[in-house]
Amino acid sequence: AQRVTQPEKLLSVFKGAPVELKCNYSYSGSPELFWYVQYSRQRLQLLLRHISRESIKGFTADLNKGETSFHLKKPFAQEEDSAMYYCAPPQNTGTASKLTFGTGTRLQVTL
Amino acid sequence: DAGVIQSPRHEVTEMGQEVTLRCKPISGHNSLFWYRQTMMRGLELLIYFNNNVPIDDSGMPEDRFSAKMPNASFSTLKIQPSEPRDSAVYFCASSLREGDLVFGSGTQLSVL
């Protein structure tokens, strides 16, 4: 089964500092990975998917097959980035696809 | 579209009582997921449906949990009998494209 590991439960950074939320996966092949975010008192929502290679709210995530990682990065953290972040690989079960999430990392941006 | 709608928003019940959580997915989405979120275990996938058919219920913790999707616009998650350890936030999500889930606002369940 496709699995991901988010080693940090809590990441605290100062405003303006760079952010890197770690996600490692443990399966072969070409994985497809997603980052979801849950802001305080809001719904969990899709932040970005790696195949789109887009930057959302200043965040990017590059798939590194050599390191089997899909870290989420932002050069300058903002207070509004404080949230819970989940890395997730979809698992195709033949007839449909399910999404299982990592344990999540809480990002805390302080002044 | 109002998005994925869950009810109730909050549920407080006593141990042993039956609890029913409801979900209305986004019209046109063909997959529906039930998740449970706790501080200790994070987000756990309980069960998911594709075209109203349950595909994988391996995440359902016990026989006390059951889920149905009688039609494309409605699903229920039932716990009978409820226990204090079932206290959590239960999320429903629907999807049309792989990995792109739209979540509801969740039901905060407290079992006393």
Coordinates of C-alpha atoms in Angstrom, one line a residue:
Chain A
A1 CA 0.0 0.0 0.0
Q2 CA 1.1 3.5 -0.6
R3 CA 2.1 5.2 2.6
V4 CA 3.4 8.6 3.6
T5 CA 5.2 9.8 6.6
Q6 CA 5.0 13.3 8.0
P7 CA 7.7 13.3 10.7
E8 CA 6.8 16.5 12.4
K9 CA 3.7 16.9 14.4
L10 CA 4.3 20.6 15.0
L11 CA 6.5 23.1 13.1
S12 CA 6.9 26.6 14.6
V13 CA 8.5 29.3 12.5
F14 CA 8.7 33.1 12.6
K15 CA 6.9 35.3 10.2
G16 CA 9.0 35.8 7.1
A17 CA 11.1 32.7 7.7
P18 CA 11.2 29.9 5.1
V19 CA 8.9 26.9 5.7
E20 CA 9.4 23.3 4.8
L21 CA 6.8 20.7 5.7
K22 CA 8.2 17.3 5.2
C23 CA 6.4 14.3 3.6
N24 CA 8.1 11.1 2.6
Y25 CA 6.5 8.3 0.7
S26 CA 7.4 4.6 0.7
Y27 CA 6.4 3.0 -2.6
S28 CA 7.8 2.6 -6.0
G29 CA 6.5 3.7 -9.3
S30 CA 5.3 7.2 -10.1
P31 CA 3.3 8.4 -7.2
E32 CA 0.7 11.0 -7.4
L33 CA 0.6 13.2 -4.3
F34 CA -1.5 15.9 -2.8
W35 CA -1.3 18.5 -0.1
Y36 CA -4.4 19.4 1.9
V37 CA -4.7 22.2 4.4
Q38 CA -7.1 22.8 7.3
Y39 CA -7.2 26.4 8.6
S40 CA -8.7 27.0 12.0
R41 CA -12.5 26.5 12.0
Q42 CA -12.5 25.8 8.3
R43 CA -13.0 22.8 6.2
L44 CA -10.1 20.6 5.0
Q45 CA -9.3 21.7 1.4
L46 CA -7.0 20.8 -1.4
L47 CA -3.9 23.0 -1.5
L48 CA -2.0 21.6 -4.4
R49 CA -1.4 18.4 -6.4
H50 CA 2.1 17.6 -7.7
I51 CA 1.2 16.9 -11.3
S52 CA 0.0 20.4 -11.7
R53 CA 3.3 21.9 -10.7
E54 CA 1.5 25.0 -9.6
S55 CA 2.2 27.4 -6.8
I56 CA -0.8 28.1 -4.5
K57 CA -0.6 30.8 -1.8
G58 CA 3.1 30.9 -2.4
F59 CA 3.5 27.2 -1.6
T60 CA 5.2 24.7 -3.9
A61 CA 5.9 21.0 -3.6
D62 CA 8.4 19.1 -5.8
L63 CA 8.4 15.4 -6.1
N64 CA 11.9 14.0 -5.4
K65 CA 12.0 10.4 -6.5
G66 CA 15.5 9.9 -5.4
E67 CA 14.7 10.9 -1.8
T68 CA 11.1 9.7 -2.1
S69 CA 9.9 13.0 -0.8
F70 CA 7.2 15.6 -1.5
H71 CA 8.0 18.4 0.8
L72 CA 5.8 21.5 0.9
K73 CA 7.8 24.7 0.8
K74 CA 7.3 28.5 1.1
P75 CA 10.1 31.0 1.1
F76 CA 8.4 33.5 3.5
A77 CA 5.9 32.3 6.0
Q78 CA 2.8 34.5 6.8
E79 CA 0.6 34.4 9.8
E80 CA -2.3 33.3 7.8
D81 CA -0.3 30.1 6.9
S82 CA -0.9 28.8 10.4
A83 CA -2.9 25.6 9.9
M84 CA -2.8 21.8 9.8
Y85 CA -1.2 20.4 6.7
Y86 CA -1.7 16.9 5.4
C87 CA 0.2 15.0 2.7
A88 CA -1.9 12.4 0.9
P89 CA -1.4 9.8 -1.8
P90 CA -4.4 8.4 -3.6
Q91 CA -4.7 4.6 -3.8
N92 CA -6.4 3.2 -6.8
T93 CA -8.4 0.2 -5.9
G94 CA -9.5 -0.8 -9.3
T95 CA -13.0 0.7 -9.4
A96 CA -12.3 3.9 -7.6
S97 CA -9.6 5.8 -5.8
K98 CA -9.4 6.5 -2.1
L99 CA -7.3 9.1 -0.3
T100 CA -5.5 8.3 2.9
F101 CA -3.8 11.1 4.8
G102 CA -0.6 11.3 6.7
T103 CA -0.8 12.2 10.4
G104 CA -0.5 15.9 9.6
T105 CA 1.8 18.7 10.6
R106 CA 0.6 21.7 12.5
L107 CA 2.3 24.9 11.2
Q108 CA 2.5 27.7 13.7
V109 CA 3.7 31.1 12.3
T110 CA 4.6 33.5 15.1
L111 CA 5.6 37.2 15.0
Chain B
D1 CA -23.6 24.6 -5.3
A2 CA -23.6 24.8 -1.5
G3 CA -20.8 22.3 -1.2
V4 CA -20.9 19.1 0.8
I5 CA -23.5 19.5 3.5
Q6 CA -23.3 17.6 6.8
S7 CA -25.7 17.4 9.6
P8 CA -25.8 17.9 12.5
R9 CA -22.9 20.2 13.1
H10 CA -22.7 19.1 16.7
E11 CA -24.1 16.0 18.5
V12 CA -23.9 15.3 22.2
T13 CA -25.3 12.0 23.3
E14 CA -25.0 9.5 26.1
M15 CA -23.1 6.2 25.9
G16 CA -25.3 3.5 24.4
Q17 CA -27.4 5.8 22.3
E18 CA -27.7 5.5 18.5
V19 CA -26.1 8.3 16.5
T20 CA -26.8 9.0 12.9
L21 CA -24.7 11.4 10.9
R22 CA -25.9 12.7 7.5
C23 CA -24.1 13.9 4.4
K24 CA -25.3 15.4 1.1
P25 CA -22.5 15.3 -1.5
I26 CA -22.0 17.8 -4.3
S27 CA -24.3 17.0 -7.2
G28 CA -22.5 15.1 -9.9
H29 CA -19.7 13.8 -7.7
N30 CA -19.4 10.0 -8.0
S31 CA -17.3 9.2 -4.9
L32 CA -18.2 9.8 -1.3
F33 CA -15.9 9.4 1.7
W34 CA -16.4 9.3 5.5
Y35 CA -13.4 10.3 7.7
R36 CA -12.9 10.5 11.4
Q37 CA -10.5 13.0 12.9
T38 CA -9.0 12.8 16.4
M39 CA -6.0 14.4 18.0
M40 CA -4.4 11.0 18.6
R41 CA -5.0 9.3 15.3
G42 CA -5.4 12.2 12.9
L43 CA -7.6 11.7 9.8
E44 CA -8.8 8.2 9.3
L45 CA -10.7 6.9 6.3
L46 CA -13.7 4.9 7.5
I47 CA -15.4 4.0 4.3
Y48 CA -15.9 5.2 0.8
F49 CA -18.5 4.7 -1.9
N50 CA -18.2 4.9 -5.7
N51 CA -21.5 5.4 -7.6
N52 CA -23.4 4.6 -4.4
V53 CA -21.6 1.3 -3.9
P54 CA -19.4 0.7 -0.9
I55 CA -15.9 0.0 -2.2
D56 CA -13.8 -0.2 1.0
D57 CA -15.0 -0.3 4.5
S58 CA -11.8 -1.6 6.1
G59 CA -11.5 1.5 8.1
M60 CA -14.7 1.0 9.9
P61 CA -13.6 0.4 13.5
E62 CA -16.2 -2.1 14.6
D63 CA -19.6 -3.6 13.9
R64 CA -21.1 -0.8 15.8
F65 CA -20.4 1.4 12.8
S66 CA -22.4 1.2 9.6
A67 CA -22.7 3.4 6.5
K68 CA -25.2 3.6 3.7
M69 CA -25.7 5.5 0.5
P70 CA -29.2 4.8 -0.8
N71 CA -28.8 7.3 -3.6
A72 CA -26.4 9.7 -5.2
S73 CA -27.4 12.6 -3.0
F74 CA -27.4 11.2 0.5
S75 CA -25.3 9.1 2.8
T76 CA -25.5 8.2 6.5
L77 CA -23.0 7.0 9.0
K78 CA -24.6 5.3 12.0
I79 CA -23.0 4.3 15.3
Q80 CA -25.1 1.9 17.5
P81 CA -24.4 1.7 20.4
S82 CA -22.2 4.8 20.8
E83 CA -19.3 4.8 23.2
P84 CA -17.2 7.7 24.6
R85 CA -14.2 6.6 22.5
D86 CA -16.2 7.4 19.4
S87 CA -16.0 11.1 20.3
A88 CA -14.4 12.8 17.3
V89 CA -15.1 15.1 14.3
Y90 CA -16.6 13.1 11.5
F91 CA -16.1 14.4 8.0
C92 CA -17.8 13.6 4.8
A93 CA -16.2 14.4 1.4
S94 CA -17.2 13.9 -2.2
S95 CA -15.1 13.8 -5.3
L96 CA -15.3 13.6 -9.1
R97 CA -11.6 13.6 -9.9
E98 CA -9.0 11.4 -8.3
G99 CA -7.5 13.0 -5.2
D100 CA -9.6 16.1 -5.4
L101 CA -11.9 15.9 -2.5
V102 CA -14.4 18.5 -1.3
F103 CA -15.0 18.2 2.4
G104 CA -18.0 19.1 4.5
S105 CA -17.7 21.1 7.6
G106 CA -17.8 18.1 9.8
T107 CA -19.9 16.8 12.7
Q108 CA -18.5 17.2 16.2
L109 CA -19.6 14.1 18.1
S110 CA -19.4 14.0 21.9
V111 CA -20.4 10.8 23.6
L112 CA -20.7 11.2 27.4

